[in-house]
PDB file of C-alpha atoms in Angstrom:
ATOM      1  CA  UNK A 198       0.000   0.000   0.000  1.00 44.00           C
ATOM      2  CA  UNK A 199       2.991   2.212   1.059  1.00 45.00           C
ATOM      3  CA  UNK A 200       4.584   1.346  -2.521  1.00 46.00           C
ATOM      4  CA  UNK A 201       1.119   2.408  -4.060  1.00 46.00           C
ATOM      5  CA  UNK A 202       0.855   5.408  -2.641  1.00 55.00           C
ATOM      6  CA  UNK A 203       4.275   6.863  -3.272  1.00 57.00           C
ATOM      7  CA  UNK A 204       3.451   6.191  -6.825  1.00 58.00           C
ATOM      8  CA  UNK A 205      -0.054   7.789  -6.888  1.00 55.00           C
ATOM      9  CA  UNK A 206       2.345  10.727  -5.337  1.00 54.00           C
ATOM     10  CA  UNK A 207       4.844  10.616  -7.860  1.00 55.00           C
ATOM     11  CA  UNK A 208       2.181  10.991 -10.729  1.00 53.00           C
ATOM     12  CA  UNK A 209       0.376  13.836  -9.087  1.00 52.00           C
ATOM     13  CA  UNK A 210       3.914  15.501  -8.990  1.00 52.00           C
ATOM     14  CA  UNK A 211       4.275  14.911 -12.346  1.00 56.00           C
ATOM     15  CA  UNK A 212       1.277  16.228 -13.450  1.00 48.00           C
ATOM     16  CA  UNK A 213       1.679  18.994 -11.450  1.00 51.00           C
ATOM     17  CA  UNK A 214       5.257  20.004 -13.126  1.00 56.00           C
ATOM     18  CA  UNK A 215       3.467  19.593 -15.981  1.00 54.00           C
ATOM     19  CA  UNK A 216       0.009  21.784 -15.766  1.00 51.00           C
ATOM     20  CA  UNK A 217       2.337  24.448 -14.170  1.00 54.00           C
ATOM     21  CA  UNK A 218       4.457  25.956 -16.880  1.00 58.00           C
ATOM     22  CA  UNK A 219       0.742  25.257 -19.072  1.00 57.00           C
ATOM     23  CA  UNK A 220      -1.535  27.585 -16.857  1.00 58.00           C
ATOM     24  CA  UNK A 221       1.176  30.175 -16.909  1.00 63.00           C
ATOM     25  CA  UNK A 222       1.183  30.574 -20.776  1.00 62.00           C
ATOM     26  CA  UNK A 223      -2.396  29.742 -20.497  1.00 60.00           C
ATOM     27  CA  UNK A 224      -2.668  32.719 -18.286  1.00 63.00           C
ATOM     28  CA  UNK A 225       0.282  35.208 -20.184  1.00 67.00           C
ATOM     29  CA  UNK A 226      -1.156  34.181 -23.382  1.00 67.00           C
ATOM     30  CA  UNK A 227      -4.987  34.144 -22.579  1.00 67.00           C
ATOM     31  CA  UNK A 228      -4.672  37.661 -21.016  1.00 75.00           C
ATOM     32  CA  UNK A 229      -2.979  39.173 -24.376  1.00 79.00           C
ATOM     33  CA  UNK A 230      -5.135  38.154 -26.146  1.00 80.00           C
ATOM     34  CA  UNK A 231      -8.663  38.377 -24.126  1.00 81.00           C
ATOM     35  CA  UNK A 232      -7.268  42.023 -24.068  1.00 84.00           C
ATOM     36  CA  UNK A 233      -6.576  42.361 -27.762  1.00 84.00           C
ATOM     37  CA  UNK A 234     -10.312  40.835 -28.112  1.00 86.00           C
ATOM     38  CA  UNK A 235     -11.791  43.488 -26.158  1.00 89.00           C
ATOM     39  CA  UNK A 236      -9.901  46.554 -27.737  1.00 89.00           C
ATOM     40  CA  UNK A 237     -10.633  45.110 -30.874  1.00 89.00           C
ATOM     41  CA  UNK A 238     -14.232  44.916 -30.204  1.00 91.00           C
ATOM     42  CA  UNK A 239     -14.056  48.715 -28.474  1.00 91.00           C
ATOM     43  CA  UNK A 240     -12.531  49.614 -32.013  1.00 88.00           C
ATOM     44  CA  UNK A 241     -15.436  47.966 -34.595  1.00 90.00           C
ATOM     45  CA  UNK A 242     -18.397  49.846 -32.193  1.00 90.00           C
ATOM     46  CA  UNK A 243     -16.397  53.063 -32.757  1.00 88.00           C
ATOM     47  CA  UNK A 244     -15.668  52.735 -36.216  1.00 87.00           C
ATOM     48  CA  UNK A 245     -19.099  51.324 -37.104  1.00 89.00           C
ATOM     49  CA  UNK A 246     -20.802  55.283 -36.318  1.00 85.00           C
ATOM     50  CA  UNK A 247     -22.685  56.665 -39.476  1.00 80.00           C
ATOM     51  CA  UNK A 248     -20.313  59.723 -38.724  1.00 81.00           C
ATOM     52  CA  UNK A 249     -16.923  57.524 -39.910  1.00 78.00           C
ATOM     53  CA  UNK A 250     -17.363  56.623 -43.477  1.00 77.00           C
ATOM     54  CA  UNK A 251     -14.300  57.931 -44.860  1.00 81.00           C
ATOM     55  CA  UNK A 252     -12.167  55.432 -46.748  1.00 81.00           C
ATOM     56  CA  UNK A 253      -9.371  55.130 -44.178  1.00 82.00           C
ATOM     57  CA  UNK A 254     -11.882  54.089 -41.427  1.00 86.00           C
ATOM     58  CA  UNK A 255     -12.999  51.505 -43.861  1.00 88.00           C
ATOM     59  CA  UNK A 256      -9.838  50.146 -44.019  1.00 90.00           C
ATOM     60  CA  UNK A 257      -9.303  50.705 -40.158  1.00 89.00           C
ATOM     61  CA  UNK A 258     -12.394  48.569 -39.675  1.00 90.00           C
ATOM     62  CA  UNK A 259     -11.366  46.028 -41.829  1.00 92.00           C
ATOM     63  CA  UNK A 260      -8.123  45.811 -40.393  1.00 91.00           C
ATOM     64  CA  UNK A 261      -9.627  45.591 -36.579  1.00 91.00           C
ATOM     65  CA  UNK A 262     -12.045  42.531 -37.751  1.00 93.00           C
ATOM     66  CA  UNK A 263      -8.663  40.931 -39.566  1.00 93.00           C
ATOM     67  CA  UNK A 264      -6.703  41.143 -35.792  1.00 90.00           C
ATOM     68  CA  UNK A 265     -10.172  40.289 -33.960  1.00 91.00           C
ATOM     69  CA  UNK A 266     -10.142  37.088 -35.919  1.00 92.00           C
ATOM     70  CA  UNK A 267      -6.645  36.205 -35.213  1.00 90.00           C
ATOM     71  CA  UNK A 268      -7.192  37.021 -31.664  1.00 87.00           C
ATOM     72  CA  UNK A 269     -10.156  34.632 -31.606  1.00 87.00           C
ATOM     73  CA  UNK A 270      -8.126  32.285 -33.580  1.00 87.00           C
ATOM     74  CA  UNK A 271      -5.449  32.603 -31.407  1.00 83.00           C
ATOM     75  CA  UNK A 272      -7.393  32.089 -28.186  1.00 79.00           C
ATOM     76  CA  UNK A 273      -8.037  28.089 -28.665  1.00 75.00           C
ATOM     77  CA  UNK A 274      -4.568  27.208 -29.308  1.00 73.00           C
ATOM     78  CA  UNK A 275      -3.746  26.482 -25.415  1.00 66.00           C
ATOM     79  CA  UNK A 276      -6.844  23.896 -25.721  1.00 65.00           C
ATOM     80  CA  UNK A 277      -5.230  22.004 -28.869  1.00 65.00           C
ATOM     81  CA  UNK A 278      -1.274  22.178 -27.123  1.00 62.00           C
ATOM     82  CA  UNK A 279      -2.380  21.107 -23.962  1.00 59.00           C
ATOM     83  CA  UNK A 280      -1.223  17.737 -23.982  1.00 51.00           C
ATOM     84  CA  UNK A 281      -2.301  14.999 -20.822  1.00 48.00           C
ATOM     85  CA  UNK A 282      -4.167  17.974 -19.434  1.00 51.00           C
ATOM     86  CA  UNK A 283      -7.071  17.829 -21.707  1.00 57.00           C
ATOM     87  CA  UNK A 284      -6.666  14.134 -22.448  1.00 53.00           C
ATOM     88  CA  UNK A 285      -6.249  13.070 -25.739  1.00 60.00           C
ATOM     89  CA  UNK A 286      -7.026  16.314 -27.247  1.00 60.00           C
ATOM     90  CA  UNK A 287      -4.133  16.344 -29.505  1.00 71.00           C
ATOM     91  CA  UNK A 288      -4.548  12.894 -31.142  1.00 75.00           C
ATOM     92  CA  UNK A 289      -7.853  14.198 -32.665  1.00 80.00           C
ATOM     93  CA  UNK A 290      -8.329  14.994 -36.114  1.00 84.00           C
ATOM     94  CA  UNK A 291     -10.112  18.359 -35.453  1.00 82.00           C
ATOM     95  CA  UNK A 292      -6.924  19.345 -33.467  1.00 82.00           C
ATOM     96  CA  UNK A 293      -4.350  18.800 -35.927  1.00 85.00           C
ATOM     97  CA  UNK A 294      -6.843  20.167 -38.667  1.00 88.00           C
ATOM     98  CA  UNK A 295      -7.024  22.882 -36.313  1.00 87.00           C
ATOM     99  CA  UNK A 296      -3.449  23.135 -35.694  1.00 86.00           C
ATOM    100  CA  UNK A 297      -2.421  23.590 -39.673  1.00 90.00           C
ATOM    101  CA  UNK A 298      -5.298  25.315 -41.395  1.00 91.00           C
ATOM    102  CA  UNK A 299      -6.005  27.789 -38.512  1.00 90.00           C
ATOM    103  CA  UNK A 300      -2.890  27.826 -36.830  1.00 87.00           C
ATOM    104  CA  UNK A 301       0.116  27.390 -39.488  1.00 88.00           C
ATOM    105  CA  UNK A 302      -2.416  28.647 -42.310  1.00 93.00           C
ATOM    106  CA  UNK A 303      -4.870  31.060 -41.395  1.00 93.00           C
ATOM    107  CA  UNK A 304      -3.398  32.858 -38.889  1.00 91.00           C
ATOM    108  CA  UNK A 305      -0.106  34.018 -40.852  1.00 91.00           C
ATOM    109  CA  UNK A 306      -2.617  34.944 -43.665  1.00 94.00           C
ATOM    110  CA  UNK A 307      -4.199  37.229 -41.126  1.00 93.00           C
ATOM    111  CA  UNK A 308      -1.067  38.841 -40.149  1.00 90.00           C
ATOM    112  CA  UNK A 309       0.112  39.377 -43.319  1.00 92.00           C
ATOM    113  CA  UNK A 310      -3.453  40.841 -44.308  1.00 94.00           C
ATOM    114  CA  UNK A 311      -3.187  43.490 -41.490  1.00 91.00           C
ATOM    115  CA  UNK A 312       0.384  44.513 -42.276  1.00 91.00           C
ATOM    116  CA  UNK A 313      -0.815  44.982 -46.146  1.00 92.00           C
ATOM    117  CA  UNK A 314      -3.761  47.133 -45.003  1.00 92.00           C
ATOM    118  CA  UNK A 315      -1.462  49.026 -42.879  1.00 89.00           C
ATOM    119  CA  UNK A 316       0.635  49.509 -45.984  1.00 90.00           C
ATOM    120  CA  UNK A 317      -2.252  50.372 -48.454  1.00 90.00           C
ATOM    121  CA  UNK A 318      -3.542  52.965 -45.518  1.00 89.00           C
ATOM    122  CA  UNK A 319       0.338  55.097 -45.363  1.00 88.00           C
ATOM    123  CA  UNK A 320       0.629  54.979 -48.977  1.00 89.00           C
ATOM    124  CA  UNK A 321      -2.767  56.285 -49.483  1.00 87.00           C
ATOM    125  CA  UNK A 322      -1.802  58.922 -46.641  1.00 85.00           C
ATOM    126  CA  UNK A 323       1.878  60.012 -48.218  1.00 87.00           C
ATOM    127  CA  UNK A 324      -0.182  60.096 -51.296  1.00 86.00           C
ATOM    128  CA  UNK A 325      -3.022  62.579 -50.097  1.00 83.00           C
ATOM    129  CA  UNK A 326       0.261  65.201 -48.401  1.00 82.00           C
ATOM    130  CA  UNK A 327       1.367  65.103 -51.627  1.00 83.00           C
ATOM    131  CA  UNK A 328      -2.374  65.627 -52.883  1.00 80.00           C
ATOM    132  CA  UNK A 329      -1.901  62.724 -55.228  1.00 80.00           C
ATOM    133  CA  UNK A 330      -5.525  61.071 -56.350  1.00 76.00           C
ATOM    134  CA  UNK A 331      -4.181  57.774 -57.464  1.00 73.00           C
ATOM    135  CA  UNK A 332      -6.369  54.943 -56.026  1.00 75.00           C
ATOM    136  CA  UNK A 333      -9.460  57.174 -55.407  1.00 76.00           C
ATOM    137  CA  UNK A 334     -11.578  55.971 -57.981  1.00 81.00           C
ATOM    138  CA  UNK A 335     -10.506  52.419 -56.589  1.00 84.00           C
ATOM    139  CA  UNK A 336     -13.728  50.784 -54.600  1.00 88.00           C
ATOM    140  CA  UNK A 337     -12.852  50.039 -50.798  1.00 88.00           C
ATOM    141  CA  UNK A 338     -14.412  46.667 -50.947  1.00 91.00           C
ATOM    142  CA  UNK A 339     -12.048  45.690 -54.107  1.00 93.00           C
ATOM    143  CA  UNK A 340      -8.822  46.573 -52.585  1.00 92.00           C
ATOM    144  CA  UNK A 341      -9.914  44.685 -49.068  1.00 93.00           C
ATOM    145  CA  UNK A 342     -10.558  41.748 -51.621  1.00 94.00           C
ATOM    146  CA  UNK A 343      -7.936  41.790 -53.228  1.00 95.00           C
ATOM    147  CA  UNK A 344      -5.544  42.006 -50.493  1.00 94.00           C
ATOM    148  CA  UNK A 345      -7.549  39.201 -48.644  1.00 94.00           C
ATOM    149  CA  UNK A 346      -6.954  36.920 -51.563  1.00 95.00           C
ATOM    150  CA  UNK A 347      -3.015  38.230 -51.587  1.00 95.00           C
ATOM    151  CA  UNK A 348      -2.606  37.002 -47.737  1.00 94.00           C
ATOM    152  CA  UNK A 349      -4.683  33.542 -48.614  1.00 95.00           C
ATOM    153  CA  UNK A 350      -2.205  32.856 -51.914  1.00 95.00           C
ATOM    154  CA  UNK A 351       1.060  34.045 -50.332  1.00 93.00           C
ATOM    155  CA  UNK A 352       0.794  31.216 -47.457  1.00 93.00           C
ATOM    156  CA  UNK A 353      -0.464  28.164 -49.347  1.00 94.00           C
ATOM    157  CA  UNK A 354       3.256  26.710 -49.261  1.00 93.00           C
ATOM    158  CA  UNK A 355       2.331  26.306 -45.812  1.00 93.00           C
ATOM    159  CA  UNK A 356      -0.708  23.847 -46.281  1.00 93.00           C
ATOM    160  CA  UNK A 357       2.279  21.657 -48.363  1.00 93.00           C
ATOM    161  CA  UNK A 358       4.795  21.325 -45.408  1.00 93.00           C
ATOM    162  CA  UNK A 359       2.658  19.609 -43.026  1.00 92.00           C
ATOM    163  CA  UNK A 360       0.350  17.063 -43.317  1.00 90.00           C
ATOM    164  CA  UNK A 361      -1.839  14.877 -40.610  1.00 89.00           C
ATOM    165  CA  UNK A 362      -1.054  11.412 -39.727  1.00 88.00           C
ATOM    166  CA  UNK A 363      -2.923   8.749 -38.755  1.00 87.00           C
ATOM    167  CA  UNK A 364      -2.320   5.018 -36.645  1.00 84.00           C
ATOM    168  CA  UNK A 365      -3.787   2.865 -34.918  1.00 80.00           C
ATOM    169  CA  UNK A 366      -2.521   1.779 -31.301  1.00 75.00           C
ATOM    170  CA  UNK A 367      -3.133  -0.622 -28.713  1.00 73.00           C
ATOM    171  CA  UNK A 368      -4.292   1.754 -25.221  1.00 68.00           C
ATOM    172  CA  UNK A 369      -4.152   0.473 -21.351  1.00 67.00           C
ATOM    173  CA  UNK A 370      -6.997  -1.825 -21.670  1.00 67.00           C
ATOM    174  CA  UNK A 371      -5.715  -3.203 -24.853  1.00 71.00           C
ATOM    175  CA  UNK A 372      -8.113  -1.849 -27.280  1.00 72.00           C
ATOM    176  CA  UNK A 373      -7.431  -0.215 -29.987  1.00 76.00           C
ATOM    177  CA  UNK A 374      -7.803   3.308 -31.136  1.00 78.00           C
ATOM    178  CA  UNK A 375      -7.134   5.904 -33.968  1.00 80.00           C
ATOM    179  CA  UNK A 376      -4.275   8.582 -33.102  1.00 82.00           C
ATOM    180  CA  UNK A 377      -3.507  11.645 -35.274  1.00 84.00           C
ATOM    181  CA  UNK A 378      -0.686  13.673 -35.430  1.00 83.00           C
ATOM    182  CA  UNK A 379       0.822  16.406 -37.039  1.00 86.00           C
ATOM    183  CA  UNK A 380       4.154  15.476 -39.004  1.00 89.00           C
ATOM    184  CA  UNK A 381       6.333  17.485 -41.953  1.00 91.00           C
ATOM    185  CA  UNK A 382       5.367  15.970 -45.028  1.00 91.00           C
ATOM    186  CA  UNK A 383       7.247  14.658 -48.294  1.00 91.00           C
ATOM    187  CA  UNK A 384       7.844  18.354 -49.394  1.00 91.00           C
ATOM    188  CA  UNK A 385       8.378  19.406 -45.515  1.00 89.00           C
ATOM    189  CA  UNK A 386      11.589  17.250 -45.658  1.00 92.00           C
ATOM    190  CA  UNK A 387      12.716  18.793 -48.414  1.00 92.00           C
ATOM    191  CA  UNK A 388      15.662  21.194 -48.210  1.00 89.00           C
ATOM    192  CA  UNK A 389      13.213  24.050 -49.748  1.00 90.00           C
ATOM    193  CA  UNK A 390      10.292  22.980 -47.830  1.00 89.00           C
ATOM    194  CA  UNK A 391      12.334  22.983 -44.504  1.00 90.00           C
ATOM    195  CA  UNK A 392      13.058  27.026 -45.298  1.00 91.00           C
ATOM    196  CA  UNK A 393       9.511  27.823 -46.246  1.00 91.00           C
ATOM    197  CA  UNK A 394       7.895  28.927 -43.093  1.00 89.00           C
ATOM    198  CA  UNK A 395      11.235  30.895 -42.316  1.00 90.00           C
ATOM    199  CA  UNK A 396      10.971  32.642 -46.050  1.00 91.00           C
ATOM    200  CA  UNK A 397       7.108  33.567 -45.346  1.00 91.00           C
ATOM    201  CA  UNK A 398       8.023  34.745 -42.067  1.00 88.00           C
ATOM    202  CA  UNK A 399      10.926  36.633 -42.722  1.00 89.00           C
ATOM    203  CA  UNK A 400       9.460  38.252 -45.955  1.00 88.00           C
ATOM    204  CA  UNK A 401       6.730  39.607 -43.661  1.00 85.00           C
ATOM    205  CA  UNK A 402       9.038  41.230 -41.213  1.00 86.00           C
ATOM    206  CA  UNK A 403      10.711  42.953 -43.764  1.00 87.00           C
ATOM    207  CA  UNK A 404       7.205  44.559 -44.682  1.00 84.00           C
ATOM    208  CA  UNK A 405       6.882  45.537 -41.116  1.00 81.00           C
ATOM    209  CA  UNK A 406       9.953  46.729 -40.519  1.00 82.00           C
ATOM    210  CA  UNK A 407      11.433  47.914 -43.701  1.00 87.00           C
ATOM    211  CA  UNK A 408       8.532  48.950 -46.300  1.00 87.00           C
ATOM    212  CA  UNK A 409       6.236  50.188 -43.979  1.00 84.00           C
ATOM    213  CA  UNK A 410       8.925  52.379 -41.550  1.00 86.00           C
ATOM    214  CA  UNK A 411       9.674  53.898 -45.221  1.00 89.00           C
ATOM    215  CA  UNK A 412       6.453  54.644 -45.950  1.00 87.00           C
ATOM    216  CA  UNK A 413       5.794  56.394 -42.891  1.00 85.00           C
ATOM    217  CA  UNK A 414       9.110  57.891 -42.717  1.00 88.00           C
ATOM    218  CA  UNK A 415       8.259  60.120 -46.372  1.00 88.00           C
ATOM    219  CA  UNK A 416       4.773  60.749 -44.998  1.00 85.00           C
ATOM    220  CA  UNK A 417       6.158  62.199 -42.028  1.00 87.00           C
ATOM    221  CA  UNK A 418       9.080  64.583 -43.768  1.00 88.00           C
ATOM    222  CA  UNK A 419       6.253  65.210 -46.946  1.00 84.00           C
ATOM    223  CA  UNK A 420       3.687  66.517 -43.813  1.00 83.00           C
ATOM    224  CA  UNK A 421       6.375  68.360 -42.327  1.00 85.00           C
ATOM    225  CA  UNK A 422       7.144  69.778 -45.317  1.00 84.00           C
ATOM    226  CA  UNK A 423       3.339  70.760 -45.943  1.00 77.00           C
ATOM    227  CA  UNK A 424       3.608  72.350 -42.516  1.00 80.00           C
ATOM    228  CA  UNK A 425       6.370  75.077 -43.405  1.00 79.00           C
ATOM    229  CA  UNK A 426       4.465  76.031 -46.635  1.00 79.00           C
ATOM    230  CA  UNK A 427       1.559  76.335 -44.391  1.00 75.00           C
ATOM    231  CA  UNK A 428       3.445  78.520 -41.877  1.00 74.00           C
ATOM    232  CA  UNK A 429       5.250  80.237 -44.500  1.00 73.00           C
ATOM    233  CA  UNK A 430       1.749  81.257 -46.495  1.00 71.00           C
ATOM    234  CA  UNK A 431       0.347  81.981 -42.814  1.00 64.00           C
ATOM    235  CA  UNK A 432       3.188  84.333 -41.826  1.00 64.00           C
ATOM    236  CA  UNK A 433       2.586  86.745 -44.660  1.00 64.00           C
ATOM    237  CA  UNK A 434      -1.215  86.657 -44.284  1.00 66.00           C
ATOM    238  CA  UNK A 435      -0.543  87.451 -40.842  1.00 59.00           C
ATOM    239  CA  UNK A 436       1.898  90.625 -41.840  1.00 61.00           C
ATOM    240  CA  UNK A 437      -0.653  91.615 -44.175  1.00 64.00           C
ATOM    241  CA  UNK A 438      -3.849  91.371 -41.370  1.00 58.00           C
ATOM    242  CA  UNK A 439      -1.932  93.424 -38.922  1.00 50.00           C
ATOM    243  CA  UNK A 440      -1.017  95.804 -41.329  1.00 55.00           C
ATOM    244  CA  UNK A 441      -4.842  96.718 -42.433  1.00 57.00           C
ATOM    245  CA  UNK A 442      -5.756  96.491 -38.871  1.00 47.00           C
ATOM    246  CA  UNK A 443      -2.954  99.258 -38.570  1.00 43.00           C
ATOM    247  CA  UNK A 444      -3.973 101.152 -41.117  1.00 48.00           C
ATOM    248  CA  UNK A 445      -7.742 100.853 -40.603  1.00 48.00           C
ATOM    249  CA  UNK A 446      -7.565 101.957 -36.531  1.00 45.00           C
ATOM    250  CA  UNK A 447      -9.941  99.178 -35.457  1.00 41.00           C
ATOM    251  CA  UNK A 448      -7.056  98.138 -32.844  1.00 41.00           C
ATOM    252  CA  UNK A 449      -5.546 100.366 -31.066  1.00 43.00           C
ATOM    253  CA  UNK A 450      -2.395  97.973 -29.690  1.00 47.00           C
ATOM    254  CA  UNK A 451      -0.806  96.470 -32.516  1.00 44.00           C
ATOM    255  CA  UNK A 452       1.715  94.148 -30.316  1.00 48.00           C
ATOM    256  CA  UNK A 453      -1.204  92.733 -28.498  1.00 52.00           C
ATOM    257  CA  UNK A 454      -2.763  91.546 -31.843  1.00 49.00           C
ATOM    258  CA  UNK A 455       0.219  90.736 -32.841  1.00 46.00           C
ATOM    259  CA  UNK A 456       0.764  88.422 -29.730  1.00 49.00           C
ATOM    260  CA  UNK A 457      -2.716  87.181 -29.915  1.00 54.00           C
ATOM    261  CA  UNK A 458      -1.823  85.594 -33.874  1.00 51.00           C
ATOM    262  CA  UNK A 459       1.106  84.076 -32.191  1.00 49.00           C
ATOM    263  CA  UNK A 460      -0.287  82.245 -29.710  1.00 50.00           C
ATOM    264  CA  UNK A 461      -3.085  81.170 -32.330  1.00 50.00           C
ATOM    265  CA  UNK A 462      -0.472  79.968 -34.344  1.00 44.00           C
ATOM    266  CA  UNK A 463       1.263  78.566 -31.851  1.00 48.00           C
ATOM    267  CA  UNK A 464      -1.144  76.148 -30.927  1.00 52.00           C
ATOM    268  CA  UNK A 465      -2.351  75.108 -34.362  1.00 46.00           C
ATOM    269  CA  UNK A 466       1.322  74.185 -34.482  1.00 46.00           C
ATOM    270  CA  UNK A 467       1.151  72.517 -31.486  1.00 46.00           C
ATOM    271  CA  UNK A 468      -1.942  70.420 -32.891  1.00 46.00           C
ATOM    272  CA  UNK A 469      -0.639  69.711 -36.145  1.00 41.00           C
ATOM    273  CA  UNK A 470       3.185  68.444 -34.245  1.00 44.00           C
ATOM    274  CA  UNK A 471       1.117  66.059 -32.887  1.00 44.00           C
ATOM    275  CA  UNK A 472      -0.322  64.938 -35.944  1.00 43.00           C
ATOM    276  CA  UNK A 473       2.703  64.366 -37.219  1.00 40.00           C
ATOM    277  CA  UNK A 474       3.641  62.087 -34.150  1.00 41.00           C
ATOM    278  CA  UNK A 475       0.395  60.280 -34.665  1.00 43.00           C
ATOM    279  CA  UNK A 476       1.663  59.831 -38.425  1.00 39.00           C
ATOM    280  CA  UNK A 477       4.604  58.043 -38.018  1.00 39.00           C
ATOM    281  CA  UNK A 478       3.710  55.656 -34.826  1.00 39.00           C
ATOM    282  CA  UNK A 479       0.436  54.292 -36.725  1.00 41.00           C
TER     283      UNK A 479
END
């Protein structure tokens, strides 16, 4: 009895080291994303108001349904990786389908459709400092299509570097039983195939970190650039509005309208300083 209970003890401790490091990234990664969810959420009721129907909100929208999804998406994955926790969980076939089309697949073609709508919405902003039309006569709904079916295309290599096995084994009562599991297939082993979720990857951090700083980097020196021709036309407009107001008598201390400008000026400078902040984080 002694013997049987150190044992049950011994198996308890071992599922214990074992559900420990699993509810703390249940926990890390649960809380990420049940926040992501929400602020997601907070975003489509915003951008959903009759009053936001410009084209950029469409894509804004678009983009916060696109990360909603992946959050969703995202969400499960604890319940398919779970292991002896959840029992056989991970022999299933809807796990390991799970696990490639929704976690290999359609998740990377979600990120990859938010970075391209992030893209599409700078150029379309450099474009309008520059007061550029290209891509306004362009329907909303065709470029969100299109760049949908861009992210679904760009990540079908995926679908061809794993593939779901099945076998049949013999459990503790000696029956037996189906057991799936995910494996690299022929093309997986490949040389190529072994590189191809490192390619995909790495060709989308480039767009991140490369394409899209540019992009935002010429918005933000085109806008500033807007800004001095702004000040510069507002400067001699102001000259010329203190100098009829001179003229005409209407004020009889010239430095205090003079001051007052400023400070107008000042903080419309202010304002627009911070637009250009907003510019180049987003």
């Amino acid at each position: 009895m002694a013997s049987m209970d150190d044992s049950e003890i011994n198996k308890t401790l071992a599922v214990m080291d074992e559900v420990a490091p699993l509810m703390r990234d249940i926990m890390t990664s649960g809380s990420i994303y049940i926040v992501g969810t929400l602020l997601n959420m907070i975003c489509i009721v915003v951008l959903l108001r009759p009053k936001l129907k410009e084209p950029t909100y469409t894509f804004m929208l678009a983009n916060s349904f696109v990360e909603l999804a992946y959050c969703l998406i995202s969400a499960f994955t604890m319940l398919v990786y779970c292991g002896s926790v959840c029992g056989q969980v991970l022999e299933t076939f809807a796990a390991n389908f799970y696990n490639i089309y929704f976690m290999e697949y359609f998740t990377s073609c979600l990120a990859i459709y938010s970075i391209l709508i992030e893209i599409y919405i700078s150029i379309k902003r450099y474009l309008l400092i520059l007061n550029r039309k290209a891509f306004e006569r362009v329907p909303n709904i065709l470029v969100i299509a299109l760049l949908g079916s861009i992210s679904l295309i760009y990540y079908l290599p995926i679908l061809f570097v794993y593939k779901v096995d099945v076998k049949i084994v013999e459990n503790k009562q000696n029956q037996s039983e189906t057991v799936y599991s995910t494996n690299l297939s022929d093309f997986g082993r490949t040389a190529l195939g072994t590189y191809v979720p490192t390619i995909l990857s790495s060709i989308r951090i480039v767009l991140v970190l490369v394409v899209l700083l540019i992009v935002n980097v010429m918005s933000t020196i085109a806008f500033r650039e807007h800004l001095k021709r702004k000040a510069s036309i507002s400067s001699r407009q102001l000259r010329q509005d203190v100098s009829t107001t001179f003229r005409s008598g209407v004020v009889t201390n010239e430095s205090s309208a003079v001051e007052n400008q400023r400070k107008k000026y000042s903080i419309i400078q202010i304002v627009l300083n911070l637009m250009v902040i907003l510019l180049s984080t987003n």
